[in-house]
Amino acid sequence: MRLQSYLEPLVAAALLVCLPWTLGSNTLATEAVTLALPVLGGTLIFGYSGLLSFGQALFFGAGSYVAALLMKEAGYALVPAVAGATVAALAIGVAVGAVSIRRSGIYFVMLTLAFSNLGFFLAYSASGVTGGENGLLDVPRRTGILQALGVNLGDSTVYYGLCAALTFVGYLVMLAIRRSAFGSVLRAVRQNERRAVILGYNARIYKIASFAIAAAFAGLGGALNVGLMHFVSLSNVSVGMSERIVIVTLLGGGQSFLAALFSASIFTGLSDMLASLWPRWMLVLGLIIIVIAFGLEQRVGFAPRDILRRLVLRVKPGKPPQSSART
Amino acid sequence: MKRRSFIKGLAGTAYVAAMPTIVRAQSQKIPFAHITPFSGALAELGPDTEIGCKVAIEQLRKQRNLNFEYIRVDSESNPSVAVRKMQEAASSSGARLFVGANLSSEALALGKEARNIGAIYVTSAGADEITGKDCTKSMFRWAVPTRGAVDGTIKPLMKLIPNAKRWYAITPKYVFGDALLRNTERVLKAGGAELVGNSYHSLTEKEFSGYLVNAAAANPDVLVLHNFSAQGAACLRQAVSFGLKSKMKIVMVWSAGLDQLLSLGPDNLEGIYVGAQYWHTRDDATNRAFVAACASHTKAPPNNNTAAGYAMTMAIAAGMTSDKVDIPQIIQRMEGKTINGVTGPETIRPFDHEITKSYFLLKCKPKASMANQYDLADIVETSSSYPAQSESLCKFA
């Protein structure tokens, strides 16, 4: 276990360092890490709280719009704008989580989907603030006080470095949560919520907290995405974005945070590669997802943590996560 | 023998010395990126536009010795992906020349990104903001905007059928639909006609019977369809099924051109008026040469998107005098230039980078009068209408 506790962060760091070379582009690598952040959050709520949310685009989009408005309208530099956007997404996550977790299973999924649609139409309608369907254009990427330290966020390599560093910190936070008492309670709630309540834990508070943390991660990803694109697309808050986060979370197995990083990187790279080879690339991607989904069901799917455990530690993988609907 | 060897050697030396220049003149490649949806919701745009780009590139290679190296970039019908891929094409291939038949939201974001990376981007997207409040020095547009489309269809139709005083519109509730409706109201009011009603529908609507019943109940002389693409085709097909074609004239203000008309077929189309950015039977030497050149790439005549690909590529080439890609200089040379294009004279306006061109009002033929399956309509009016400089919202930063 001791070896594993060091090995996983080292592999994660190596992945993030090598990503621009592996994907062949700083911008593609940056997009991969901005997707990895909501996927880390998705893994926490699905794998540890048993909550399958189809509304993560709401927080990704909220992070994007808040960061963009802070930079464009209020003149903030990128780092404080990103921090503000993350806090805003966290606050929205608390509010949405407090309502949504009152229902479980399919009803929870429907509520998160409804909130996501609400966010989409709000962004669509408030075109004076969000740019509506045209998007929020001309968002500057201001370096701010980091300029004095010789940092130039306008450089794509430097920007990737910042995004990768924040993603790595996010990954370490998730590892800390997994190893903490908080993480243990989340797992207990997922396995048997009634038993956890009888033991004296307020399951509702724990679920809201994990939901809000996942929202903050999605908001952080959305805010960093704005820095990459210099604009906010309405698609950031669409159901399509929620689907993407769910798919990549499930491809990662929903248990391992390292797998979440790998699946976001592979999904982004694979989408880009297939798109350049064949216009109907989504068919191929769909087939790959079907194969992996069947593999996941039988525990032979893509999950680097499992692979690591099998290869290095010779340990059999654990059971797949169960939705709280079944408990 | 010695003298001959000397001359040979001299000639050889001269050839070798000159060779780099000759090689450079013949093979200096200019990265040229075509960024358009090839997958996703608007995947049909890419292949047709690509043919137009390739025909233009072949002509430029032969006629002007400009060796554009074609790079296909799939924007996946997603503005974020489009921007990211523009950044990648610029950094990995050194591309600074971009064209694209994009979604308006893609085009607006790409125009800003082109400015950020010091590139040129020519689009055929429709949003008025492209050459209005969100214009950039790096972005040009080859397409008649909403105002020109309405002026080019409703105005001439009012002259053709002067007794038509009652008009009814069906409009998608969307920025683009609203702009068309606003312009239709303006033109009708100026011409002394009345818009007796309008039915809004959502962008996801597929079934139009409710709106068509309302239109029939209003008993108009003309039904104006502001919806477009698949919705426009579905709405027109259902209007014909309802028998509205025999009770009133029908005009589709913004058609997708030949492909859309082919999908509707002559039985539905006979007597319908249609607005189009391009029509392949336009009779002049440039268009005939273009149609002939496209024949080696596709069996069907070129459509709107093919013409856009060709025209956008030619617009960039109009600013180039050599294979040197100096963006500020190319922009400067493009401004004010008039090109003999496939729709007639096309002029690049310096103050908003609108490439002014003609818009066509077509009247669809009966099946018996068609010379071939593509001979679906005749051009009944050619016009060009753009906001004047005093009305333009474009302010280059």
PDB file of C-alpha atoms in Angstrom, chain A residues 89 190 266 294 296 323:
ATOM      1  CA  ALA A  89     -19.637  27.057  -8.790  1.00  0.00           C
ATOM      2  CA  ARG A 190     -22.852   4.774  -0.831  1.00  0.00           C
ATOM      3  CA  ILE A 266      -7.463   9.493 -23.902  1.00  0.00           C
ATOM      4  CA  PHE A 294     -19.330  -3.990 -21.510  1.00  0.00           C
ATOM      5  CA  LEU A 296     -16.451  -2.252 -17.230  1.00  0.00           C
ATOM      6  CA  SER A 323     -25.610   3.818  -7.454  1.00  0.00           C
TER       7      SER A 323
END
